[in-house]
Coordinates of C-alpha atoms in Angstrom, one line a residue:
Chain A
M24 CA 0.0 0.0 0.0
R25 CA 1.3 3.4 -0.9
V26 CA 1.6 5.5 2.2
F27 CA 1.8 9.2 1.7
S28 CA 4.8 10.5 3.6
V29 CA 4.4 13.2 6.2
T30 CA 7.2 15.2 4.6
K31 CA 4.9 15.8 1.7
L32 CA 2.5 17.7 3.9
A33 CA 4.4 20.9 3.2
N34 CA 3.4 20.5 -0.5
L35 CA -0.3 20.3 0.2
V36 CA -1.1 23.8 -0.7
W37 CA -3.1 24.3 -3.8
A38 CA -1.8 27.0 -6.1
D39 CA -5.3 28.4 -6.5
S40 CA -8.9 27.6 -5.9
M41 CA -10.5 25.3 -8.5
F42 CA -13.7 27.3 -8.4
E43 CA -15.0 30.9 -8.5
T44 CA -18.4 32.2 -7.6
L45 CA -21.0 33.7 -10.0
R46 CA -22.7 35.5 -7.1
A47 CA -22.8 39.2 -7.3
P48 CA -21.0 41.1 -4.5
K49 CA -24.3 42.6 -3.4
D50 CA -25.4 39.1 -2.2
K51 CA -25.8 38.4 1.4
M52 CA -22.5 37.3 2.9
A53 CA -21.5 35.3 6.0
T54 CA -18.4 35.5 8.1
V55 CA -16.9 32.1 8.9
F56 CA -13.6 30.9 10.3
I57 CA -11.6 28.4 8.3
D58 CA -8.8 26.9 10.4
G59 CA -9.1 29.9 12.6
E60 CA -8.8 32.4 9.8
K61 CA -11.7 34.9 9.2
V62 CA -13.2 34.5 5.7
V63 CA -16.3 36.1 4.1
V64 CA -18.3 33.8 1.9
P65 CA -21.7 34.1 0.3
A66 CA -24.5 33.1 2.7
N67 CA -26.4 29.9 2.2
V68 CA -23.5 28.0 0.5
S69 CA -22.5 24.7 2.0
A70 CA -19.5 24.5 4.4
A71 CA -17.8 22.3 1.7
A72 CA -18.4 25.0 -1.0
A73 CA -17.0 27.7 1.3
L74 CA -13.9 25.6 1.7
L75 CA -13.6 24.9 -2.0
M76 CA -13.6 28.7 -2.7
Q77 CA -10.4 29.0 -0.7
N78 CA -7.0 28.7 -2.3
D79 CA -6.0 25.8 -0.1
S80 CA -8.9 23.4 -0.5
I81 CA -7.6 20.0 0.6
F82 CA -10.1 18.9 3.2
R83 CA -8.5 16.0 5.1
L84 CA -5.9 13.3 4.9
S85 CA -7.0 9.7 4.4
P86 CA -6.8 8.1 7.8
V87 CA -5.5 4.9 6.1
T88 CA -2.7 6.2 3.9
G89 CA -2.4 9.9 4.8
E90 CA -3.0 11.0 1.2
P91 CA -4.8 14.3 0.7
R92 CA -8.5 14.1 -0.1
A93 CA -11.1 16.6 -1.1
P94 CA -14.9 16.3 -1.8
F95 CA -15.8 14.1 -4.7
C96 CA -19.7 13.9 -4.9
M97 CA -21.0 17.0 -3.0
N98 CA -24.1 15.0 -2.5
G99 CA -23.8 13.2 0.9
N100 CA -22.4 9.9 -0.5
C101 CA -18.6 9.9 -0.6
Y102 CA -17.8 11.3 2.9
E103 CA -14.6 12.9 1.4
C104 CA -15.8 16.3 2.7
L105 CA -15.5 15.4 6.3
V106 CA -14.5 18.5 8.3
T107 CA -14.7 19.7 11.9
I108 CA -17.5 22.1 12.3
D109 CA -17.9 24.1 15.6
D110 CA -15.6 21.5 17.3
Q111 CA -17.7 18.5 16.1
P112 CA -15.3 16.3 14.0
D113 CA -16.3 14.3 10.9
Q114 CA -19.2 16.4 9.7
Q115 CA -20.3 16.1 6.1
G116 CA -19.4 19.6 4.9
C117 CA -21.5 19.3 1.8
L118 CA -24.7 18.9 3.8
V119 CA -24.2 21.7 6.2
E120 CA -25.0 25.3 5.2
V121 CA -22.6 28.0 6.5
E122 CA -23.9 30.1 9.4
D123 CA -22.4 33.4 10.5
Q124 CA -19.4 32.8 12.9
M125 CA -19.3 29.1 12.0
R126 CA -15.8 27.5 12.7
I127 CA -14.8 25.1 10.0
C128 CA -11.5 23.1 10.4
R129 CA -9.9 20.9 7.8
Q130 CA -8.8 17.5 9.2
I131 CA -5.2 17.5 8.3
E132 CA -3.4 16.5 11.5
P133 CA -0.1 14.8 10.7
F134 CA -0.7 11.3 9.7
R135 CA 0.1 8.4 12.0
D136 CA 0.6 5.1 10.4
Y137 CA -1.1 2.8 13.0
Q138 CA -1.2 -0.1 10.5
S139 CA 2.6 -0.6 10.8
G140 CA 2.3 -1.4 14.5
P141 CA 2.5 0.6 17.7
P142 CA 5.0 3.5 17.8
S143 CA 8.4 2.5 19.3
A144 CA 9.0 3.8 22.8
Chain B
M29 CA -36.2 18.8 20.8
G30 CA -37.5 22.0 19.4
R31 CA -39.9 20.7 16.8
R32 CA -43.3 19.2 17.8
V33 CA -44.5 16.6 15.4
P34 CA -47.4 14.3 15.8
D35 CA -46.5 10.7 16.9
R36 CA -48.2 8.7 14.2
F37 CA -48.7 9.3 10.4
D38 CA -50.3 7.3 7.6
V39 CA -47.2 7.6 5.5
A40 CA -43.6 8.9 6.0
I41 CA -42.1 10.1 2.7
I42 CA -38.4 10.1 2.7
G43 CA -36.9 12.5 0.1
S44 CA -38.2 15.7 -1.3
G45 CA -37.1 15.6 -4.9
P46 CA -39.6 15.6 -7.7
A47 CA -40.9 12.2 -6.6
G48 CA -41.2 13.1 -2.9
L49 CA -43.0 16.4 -3.6
A50 CA -45.4 14.7 -6.0
A51 CA -46.0 12.0 -3.3
A52 CA -46.7 14.6 -0.7
R53 CA -49.1 16.5 -3.0
Q54 CA -50.9 13.3 -3.8
A55 CA -51.1 12.2 -0.2
S56 CA -52.5 15.6 0.8
E57 CA -55.2 15.4 -2.0
L58 CA -56.3 12.0 -0.8
G59 CA -56.5 13.3 2.8
L60 CA -53.6 11.1 4.1
N61 CA -51.8 12.2 7.2
F62 CA -48.2 12.3 5.9
V63 CA -44.8 13.5 6.9
L64 CA -42.0 14.5 4.5
L65 CA -38.3 14.2 5.5
D66 CA -35.2 15.4 3.6
E67 CA -31.5 15.6 4.2
Q68 CA -31.3 19.1 2.8
R69 CA -32.7 22.2 4.5
K70 CA -34.2 23.2 1.1
L71 CA -36.6 21.0 -0.7
G72 CA -36.3 19.9 -4.3
G73 CA -33.7 17.2 -4.3
N74 CA -30.8 17.3 -6.7
V75 CA -32.9 18.2 -9.7
Y76 CA -34.5 21.3 -8.2
R77 CA -31.8 22.1 -5.7
N78 CA -32.0 25.7 -4.4
Y79 CA -34.9 26.3 -6.8
E80 CA -36.4 29.3 -5.1
H81 CA -33.2 31.2 -5.1
N82 CA -32.1 30.3 -8.6
A83 CA -35.5 30.7 -10.3
A84 CA -36.2 34.0 -8.7
E85 CA -32.9 35.4 -9.7
G86 CA -33.7 36.0 -13.4
S87 CA -30.0 35.9 -13.9
D88 CA -27.5 34.2 -16.2
L89 CA -27.6 31.3 -13.9
A90 CA -31.4 30.9 -14.1
N91 CA -31.0 31.1 -17.9
A92 CA -28.3 28.5 -18.0
L93 CA -30.2 26.1 -15.8
G94 CA -32.8 26.1 -18.6
A95 CA -36.5 26.3 -19.2
D96 CA -37.2 22.8 -17.8
Y97 CA -35.7 23.8 -14.5
L98 CA -37.5 27.1 -14.3
A99 CA -40.8 25.5 -15.3
A100 CA -40.9 23.4 -12.1
S101 CA -42.9 26.1 -10.2
L102 CA -45.9 23.7 -9.8
T103 CA -43.7 20.9 -8.5
M104 CA -42.1 23.3 -6.2
S105 CA -45.2 25.0 -4.9
T106 CA -45.7 23.3 -1.5
E107 CA -48.8 24.9 0.0
F108 CA -49.6 21.5 1.5
L109 CA -46.5 21.5 3.7
T110 CA -46.4 22.8 7.2
P111 CA -43.8 22.8 10.0
E112 CA -45.7 19.8 11.4
N113 CA -45.5 17.6 8.3
C114 CA -42.2 18.7 6.8
I115 CA -38.9 17.8 8.5
S116 CA -36.1 19.1 6.3
G117 CA -32.4 19.2 7.2
S118 CA -32.7 15.8 8.8
Q119 CA -30.8 12.6 7.9
V120 CA -32.8 9.4 8.2
F121 CA -30.5 6.7 9.4
S122 CA -33.0 3.9 10.2
I123 CA -36.3 2.7 9.0
D124 CA -38.0 -0.5 10.2
P125 CA -41.0 -2.6 9.0
N126 CA -43.0 -1.4 12.0
G127 CA -42.9 2.1 10.4
E128 CA -40.5 3.7 12.8
V129 CA -38.3 6.3 11.0
A130 CA -35.3 7.5 13.0
Y131 CA -33.5 10.7 11.9
K132 CA -30.9 13.1 13.2
E133 CA -31.3 16.8 13.0
N134 CA -29.0 19.4 14.6
G135 CA -27.2 16.7 16.6
Q136 CA -30.5 15.3 18.0
V137 CA -32.0 12.0 17.2
S138 CA -35.8 11.7 16.9
T139 CA -38.3 9.3 15.4
V140 CA -41.6 9.5 13.7
T141 CA -43.9 6.5 13.2
A142 CA -46.1 5.8 10.2
D143 CA -48.2 3.0 8.9
K144 CA -46.3 3.1 5.6
I145 CA -42.9 4.3 4.5
L146 CA -42.3 5.6 1.0
I147 CA -38.6 5.8 0.0
V148 CA -38.0 8.4 -2.7
T149 CA -34.3 9.0 -2.2
G150 CA -33.5 9.3 -5.9
A151 CA -30.4 8.2 -7.7
V152 CA -26.7 8.4 -7.0
E153 CA -23.9 8.6 -9.5
R154 CA -22.4 5.2 -10.5
P155 CA -18.9 5.1 -9.1
M156 CA -16.2 5.5 -11.8
P157 CA -13.0 4.3 -10.3
V158 CA -10.0 5.2 -12.4
P159 CA -6.3 5.4 -11.3
G160 CA -5.9 8.8 -9.5
W161 CA -9.6 9.5 -8.9
T162 CA -9.0 10.0 -5.2
L163 CA -6.7 13.0 -5.9
P164 CA -8.1 16.4 -4.8
G165 CA -9.2 18.2 -8.0
V166 CA -11.2 15.1 -9.2
M167 CA -14.9 15.3 -8.6
S168 CA -18.0 14.0 -10.2
V169 CA -20.1 15.8 -12.8
G170 CA -22.9 15.7 -10.4
A171 CA -20.8 17.5 -7.9
A172 CA -20.1 20.2 -10.5
Q173 CA -23.8 20.7 -11.0
T174 CA -24.6 20.7 -7.3
L175 CA -22.0 23.4 -6.8
L176 CA -23.6 25.4 -9.6
K177 CA -27.1 25.1 -8.3
S178 CA -26.5 25.4 -4.6
S179 CA -23.6 27.7 -4.4
A180 CA -23.2 29.3 -7.9
L181 CA -19.7 28.0 -8.0
V182 CA -18.1 27.2 -11.4
P183 CA -14.7 25.8 -12.1
K184 CA -11.9 28.1 -13.3
G185 CA -8.7 27.1 -15.0
R186 CA -8.5 24.0 -17.3
S187 CA -11.5 21.7 -16.5
V188 CA -12.1 18.4 -18.2
F189 CA -15.2 16.2 -18.2
V190 CA -14.6 12.5 -18.6
G191 CA -17.3 9.9 -19.1
S192 CA -20.7 9.5 -20.8
G193 CA -24.4 10.0 -20.3
P194 CA -26.9 12.8 -20.6
L195 CA -25.8 14.6 -17.4
T196 CA -22.3 15.1 -18.8
L197 CA -23.7 16.8 -21.8
L198 CA -26.2 18.8 -19.9
V199 CA -23.7 20.3 -17.4
A200 CA -21.3 21.0 -20.3
H201 CA -24.1 22.8 -22.0
Q202 CA -25.0 24.8 -18.9
Y203 CA -21.3 25.9 -18.6
L204 CA -21.2 26.9 -22.2
K205 CA -24.3 29.1 -21.7
L206 CA -22.5 30.7 -18.8
G207 CA -19.4 31.3 -20.8
I208 CA -17.4 28.9 -18.6
P209 CA -14.7 27.5 -20.9
L210 CA -14.2 23.7 -20.4
A211 CA -10.8 22.6 -21.8
A212 CA -12.1 19.3 -23.1
I213 CA -14.8 16.7 -22.9
V214 CA -13.5 13.1 -23.0
L215 CA -16.4 10.8 -23.9
T216 CA -16.0 7.1 -23.2
G217 CA -18.5 6.3 -26.0
P218 CA -19.2 7.6 -29.5
L219 CA -20.1 11.2 -30.0
F220 CA -23.8 10.6 -30.7
G221 CA -24.0 7.6 -28.4
H222 CA -24.1 4.0 -29.2
Q223 CA -26.3 2.6 -32.0
T224 CA -29.8 2.0 -30.8
P225 CA -32.2 -0.7 -32.1
A226 CA -34.7 0.7 -34.6
R227 CA -37.6 -0.3 -32.3
S228 CA -36.4 1.9 -29.3
M229 CA -35.4 4.7 -31.7
F230 CA -39.0 4.6 -33.1
R231 CA -40.6 4.7 -29.7
A232 CA -38.3 7.6 -28.6
L233 CA -39.6 9.7 -31.6
R234 CA -42.6 10.5 -29.5
F235 CA -40.2 12.6 -27.4
S236 CA -38.9 14.5 -30.4
G237 CA -38.6 17.7 -28.3
R238 CA -36.1 16.0 -25.9
L239 CA -34.2 14.4 -28.8
A240 CA -33.9 17.8 -30.5
K241 CA -32.7 19.3 -27.2
G242 CA -30.0 16.7 -26.8
F243 CA -28.9 17.1 -30.4
A244 CA -28.7 20.8 -29.9
W245 CA -26.4 20.4 -26.9
L246 CA -24.1 18.3 -29.0
I247 CA -24.1 20.7 -32.0
R248 CA -23.4 23.6 -29.7
L249 CA -20.6 21.6 -28.0
L250 CA -19.0 20.8 -31.4
L251 CA -19.2 24.5 -32.5
S252 CA -17.6 25.6 -29.3
K253 CA -13.9 25.8 -28.5
V254 CA -14.1 22.8 -26.3
D255 CA -12.0 19.9 -27.5
V256 CA -14.1 16.8 -27.8
Y257 CA -12.5 13.3 -27.6
T258 CA -14.6 10.2 -28.3
N259 CA -14.4 6.4 -27.6
A260 CA -11.8 7.1 -24.9
S261 CA -10.5 4.3 -22.8
D262 CA -7.8 3.6 -20.2
V263 CA -8.5 6.9 -18.4
E264 CA -5.8 7.7 -15.8
I265 CA -5.4 10.8 -13.6
S266 CA -2.0 11.8 -12.3
G267 CA -0.6 14.3 -9.9
D268 CA 1.2 14.5 -6.6
S269 CA -1.1 16.0 -4.0
R270 CA -3.7 17.1 -6.5
A271 CA -4.7 16.2 -10.0
T272 CA -2.5 17.8 -12.7
Q273 CA -2.9 15.6 -15.7
V274 CA -5.4 13.2 -17.3
H275 CA -4.3 10.5 -19.7
F276 CA -6.4 8.3 -22.0
H277 CA -6.5 6.4 -25.3
S278 CA -8.7 7.8 -28.1
K279 CA -8.7 6.7 -31.7
S280 CA -5.5 4.6 -31.0
K281 CA -3.6 7.6 -29.8
T282 CA -2.4 8.2 -26.3
I283 CA -3.4 11.7 -25.1
S284 CA -2.3 13.6 -22.0
L285 CA -4.0 16.9 -21.0
P286 CA -2.9 19.3 -18.3
V287 CA -5.8 20.0 -15.9
D288 CA -6.9 22.0 -12.9
G289 CA -10.1 20.1 -12.4
I290 CA -11.5 16.8 -13.6
F291 CA -15.2 15.8 -13.4
L292 CA -16.2 12.1 -13.9
H293 CA -19.6 10.6 -14.8
E294 CA -20.8 7.2 -15.9
G295 CA -24.6 7.6 -15.3
V296 CA -26.7 7.1 -12.2
V297 CA -28.1 4.2 -10.3
P298 CA -30.9 3.9 -7.7
N299 CA -30.0 4.9 -4.1
T300 CA -30.9 1.6 -2.4
M301 CA -29.4 2.2 1.0
L302 CA -32.6 2.5 3.1
A303 CA -34.5 -0.2 1.3
M304 CA -31.6 -2.6 1.6
S305 CA -31.2 -1.8 5.3
A306 CA -34.8 -2.7 5.8
N307 CA -34.3 -6.1 4.2
C308 CA -36.5 -5.3 1.1
E309 CA -35.6 -7.9 -1.6
H310 CA -33.5 -6.5 -4.4
G311 CA -32.6 -7.9 -7.8
W312 CA -29.9 -7.2 -10.4
D313 CA -31.1 -5.0 -13.3
S314 CA -29.0 -6.3 -16.2
T315 CA -29.8 -3.4 -18.5
Q316 CA -28.9 -0.6 -16.1
K317 CA -26.3 -2.8 -14.4
C318 CA -27.3 -2.0 -10.8
W319 CA -29.3 -3.3 -7.9
A320 CA -33.0 -2.3 -7.7
P321 CA -35.7 -3.2 -5.2
K322 CA -38.2 -5.9 -6.3
L323 CA -41.6 -4.1 -6.6
D324 CA -45.1 -4.9 -7.5
G325 CA -46.6 -2.6 -10.2
W326 CA -47.3 0.1 -7.6
G327 CA -44.0 0.4 -5.9
K328 CA -44.6 -2.0 -3.0
T329 CA -41.5 -3.9 -1.8
S330 CA -41.3 -7.4 -0.4
V331 CA -41.8 -5.7 3.0
E332 CA -45.5 -5.0 3.3
S333 CA -45.1 -1.5 4.9
I334 CA -42.4 -0.2 2.6
Y335 CA -42.8 1.4 -0.8
V336 CA -40.1 2.8 -3.2
A337 CA -40.8 5.2 -6.1
G338 CA -38.9 7.5 -8.4
D339 CA -35.3 7.0 -9.4
S340 CA -34.6 5.0 -6.2
A341 CA -36.9 2.4 -7.6
R342 CA -35.5 2.4 -11.1
V343 CA -33.7 5.2 -12.9
L344 CA -36.3 6.6 -15.3
G345 CA -35.6 10.3 -14.9
V346 CA -37.3 13.4 -13.6
H347 CA -40.4 13.0 -15.8
A348 CA -41.2 9.6 -14.4
A349 CA -40.8 10.7 -10.8
A350 CA -44.2 12.2 -10.3
P351 CA -46.3 9.4 -11.9
S352 CA -44.3 6.7 -10.1
A353 CA -44.8 8.5 -6.8
Q354 CA -48.5 9.1 -7.4
R355 CA -49.1 5.5 -8.1
A356 CA -47.3 4.5 -4.9
V357 CA -49.4 6.9 -2.8
L358 CA -52.6 5.6 -4.4
S359 CA -51.6 2.1 -3.5
I360 CA -50.7 3.2 0.0
A361 CA -54.1 4.9 0.3
A362 CA -55.8 1.7 -0.8
D363 CA -53.8 -0.4 1.7
L364 CA -55.0 2.0 4.5
G365 CA -58.6 2.0 3.4
Y366 CA -58.8 5.5 2.0
L367 CA -59.7 4.1 -1.4
D368 CA -61.0 0.8 -2.7
Q369 CA -59.0 -1.2 -5.2
G370 CA -61.1 -0.2 -8.2
E371 CA -60.6 3.5 -7.4
R372 CA -56.9 3.0 -7.0
D373 CA -56.8 1.3 -10.5
R374 CA -58.9 4.1 -12.0
Q375 CA -56.9 7.0 -10.6
G376 CA -53.6 5.1 -11.2
A377 CA -54.2 4.5 -14.9
A378 CA -53.1 7.9 -16.3
P379 CA -49.9 8.1 -14.3
G380 CA -49.3 4.4 -15.3
E381 CA -49.6 5.3 -19.0
T382 CA -47.1 8.2 -18.5
L383 CA -44.7 5.9 -16.7
K384 CA -44.9 3.4 -19.5
Q385 CA -43.9 6.0 -22.1
E386 CA -41.0 7.2 -19.8
Q387 CA -39.9 3.6 -19.6
D388 CA -39.8 3.5 -23.5
F389 CA -37.7 6.7 -23.5
R390 CA -35.4 5.3 -20.9
E391 CA -34.9 2.1 -22.9
F392 CA -33.7 4.4 -25.7
L393 CA -31.4 6.4 -23.4
D394 CA -30.0 3.2 -21.9
S395 CA -29.1 1.9 -25.4
V396 CA -27.5 5.2 -26.5
Y397 CA -25.6 5.5 -23.2
P398 CA -25.2 2.0 -21.9
P399 CA -23.3 1.3 -18.7
P400 CA -19.8 0.1 -19.1
S401 CA -19.9 -3.5 -20.6
Q402 CA -17.0 -5.1 -18.6
P403 CA -16.6 -2.6 -15.8
G404 CA -14.7 -5.0 -13.5
N405 CA -11.9 -6.0 -15.9
D406 CA -11.4 -2.5 -17.1
I407 CA -10.2 -1.3 -13.7
P408 CA -6.4 -1.5 -13.4
D409 CA -4.9 -3.2 -10.3
Q410 CA -3.5 0.0 -8.8
T411 CA -6.8 1.8 -8.8
I412 CA -8.2 2.6 -5.4
V413 CA -11.8 1.1 -5.4
C414 CA -12.8 1.6 -1.8
R415 CA -11.9 5.3 -1.2
C416 CA -12.6 5.2 2.5
E417 CA -10.3 2.3 3.3
S418 CA -7.9 2.8 0.3
V419 CA -8.5 -0.8 -1.0
T420 CA -7.3 -1.3 -4.6
A421 CA -8.7 -3.4 -7.4
G422 CA -5.6 -5.6 -7.2
Q423 CA -6.3 -6.4 -3.6
I424 CA -9.9 -7.4 -4.5
R425 CA -8.6 -9.6 -7.4
A426 CA -6.0 -11.3 -5.2
L427 CA -8.9 -12.6 -3.0
E428 CA -9.6 -15.2 -5.7
E429 CA -6.6 -17.2 -4.6
L430 CA -8.0 -17.2 -1.0
D431 CA -11.2 -18.8 -2.3
C432 CA -13.0 -15.7 -1.3
A433 CA -16.2 -16.0 -3.3
S434 CA -18.7 -13.5 -1.6
I435 CA -18.6 -9.8 -1.3
S436 CA -19.1 -10.1 2.5
Q437 CA -15.9 -12.1 2.7
A438 CA -14.1 -9.6 0.6
K439 CA -15.2 -6.9 3.1
A440 CA -14.0 -9.0 6.0
Y441 CA -10.6 -9.7 4.4
T442 CA -9.8 -6.2 3.0
R443 CA -12.1 -3.7 4.9
C444 CA -13.6 -2.6 1.6
G445 CA -16.9 -1.0 2.2
M446 CA -16.3 -0.6 6.0
G447 CA -15.5 3.1 6.0
P448 CA -17.7 6.1 6.6
C449 CA -19.5 5.9 3.2
Q450 CA -20.6 2.3 4.1
G451 CA -19.9 1.0 0.6
R452 CA -21.8 3.7 -1.3
M453 CA -18.7 4.5 -3.4
C454 CA -17.4 0.9 -4.0
G455 CA -20.2 -1.6 -3.6
L456 CA -20.9 -1.9 -7.3
S457 CA -17.2 -1.8 -8.4
V458 CA -16.1 -4.4 -5.9
A459 CA -18.8 -6.8 -6.9
Q460 CA -18.1 -6.2 -10.6
I461 CA -14.4 -6.8 -10.2
M462 CA -15.0 -10.1 -8.3
A463 CA -17.6 -11.2 -10.9
D464 CA -15.4 -10.4 -13.9
N465 CA -12.3 -11.8 -12.3
Q466 CA -13.9 -15.1 -11.1
K467 CA -16.1 -15.3 -14.3
K468 CA -19.2 -15.4 -12.2
R469 CA -22.6 -13.6 -12.5
I470 CA -22.8 -10.5 -10.3
E471 CA -25.9 -11.9 -8.7
D472 CA -23.8 -14.7 -7.3
I473 CA -21.4 -12.2 -5.8
G474 CA -24.1 -10.0 -4.3
Y475 CA -23.9 -6.7 -2.5
F476 CA -22.7 -5.6 0.9
R477 CA -25.1 -6.3 3.7
V478 CA -26.4 -2.8 4.4
R479 CA -27.2 -2.3 8.1
T480 CA -28.8 0.4 10.3
P481 CA -27.6 3.1 10.9
V482 CA -27.2 4.0 7.3
R483 CA -25.8 7.3 8.3
Q484 CA -23.1 8.0 10.8
I485 CA -24.4 9.0 14.2
T486 CA -22.3 9.8 17.3
L487 CA -22.8 8.2 20.6
G488 CA -23.9 11.6 21.8
E489 CA -26.6 11.8 19.2
L490 CA -27.7 8.3 20.1
A491 CA -27.8 9.2 23.8
S492 CA -30.0 12.2 23.0
F493 CA -32.6 9.8 21.8
S494 CA -35.2 8.7 24.2
T495 CA -38.7 7.6 23.7
N496 CA -41.2 5.8 25.9
K497 CA -40.8 2.8 23.6
G498 CA -37.2 2.4 24.6
F499 CA -34.3 1.9 22.2
S500 CA -36.3 0.0 19.6
I501 CA -34.1 1.2 16.8
L502 CA -31.2 -0.7 18.3
D503 CA -33.3 -3.9 18.5
M504 CA -34.3 -4.1 14.9
H505 CA -31.6 -6.3 13.6
K506 CA -31.6 -8.9 16.4

């Protein structure tokens, strides 16, 4: 099995967001915190969409291999959009609408390879 | 708990897409006491997602979504819904034959009980595992359309669509109308689809408007700057921590394209999670290559209290959703004594006729855009099939040497299907790989055993649940 090395974490930054919004600036906006950083996004978009609008839109690391993952289906089926919302981990970001002051955190803690056995003392 | 809903209903309708809304309307007209539940806060399902916002806008987006979308105002007028009979933003994670429906909403678990349950949870996209499809930057075409409808998000940079089916062409068309430049469309079939038998072509002529529309999409696509590749095979996506290139064979050439975003699509299949979890009998649909619940002519499953309609019964598309749901509700009303059998048959005749015509049209679509013919063998060994547990096609194939013949064994040996998605993204592919590899029929391989809860719930959410009936949802699979 290919295990994504922790050293590659530094390269996880996307050059640019894959998406842009068609919404007019006059639309209602919401202030959310993504990994603690204050961001203004259109109101009523999903938490996953809010994250996809950012430049660095990797959502989580696979708990099995440590590879970076991002949403695939946006429809509640693939569970690749799992994020921590208001301190509750593993929320389906595509099914939750942003609310003002919502705290969204990507799940990218350094990967621990539990499958290779317990860490040596 | 916040919301006060009555304890007992005649029917619980799960899903508020075109089928669910038609079912609720029909139930209300027949005087049934119904409750409607949906995962999304806003009703309309995937087809009419965020309808009120998008239709009201009168913007480029409304124009791009098209006349059919905007014409749904009757479907979307929901004067029969009240806070007491409409529970939106709630994930149903358990149904049982006694009519108990358990759902979570804002971190709380609650139940409603109904004499009958109607599952109208629609379709999901057929998984399309290709090497590299787990890389960030790879999404489904359905995801692209969801982002467009719900969040007005469109891809920028070099985007490529890969796959087949009407949805691929529809979303490409919507992007063209919005002036979003796709870099390329890579079709896994011929440009105008596969050859269709004269008989189904002839029957489809009744829907000349729809044929003309599809034809117009293709012509517009060909006249645009979008590169169109046909009969593509051996699709592979590469990149380090995100997708940067897509490779494929087309017309005996190997082509590599630089990309910023890739969108995959190979058609849709019924969402069978709830019906399977309730032990409704399912069978293999060899035309649409998917599992579907076994139903009587009115949508009743092998479990007396459970009905399925719309695309979650069989993929027939948006126009079949309402007639299929109306017939199911008529039959439910007859079961409950609101109608006699003769009246059910009389009122069900017209929707039944519409449904038959839609089946004819779908037969045509299925022959033009057939599902992959040998989907299992086409998946290279290194491809991750189960995304949650990162299990590859090669690992599934290697099980043959271990005499592993059933999909449940495959799950036990490799953990495929044991992650948070509960096999939604790999169940079909794993079975197809095993069937092709072991030269067996997919019916003999089967599908994962789907169990309650079909959505993740936390212990905290479970603990929040209390009823005077006790924890009956935990007892149902004893």
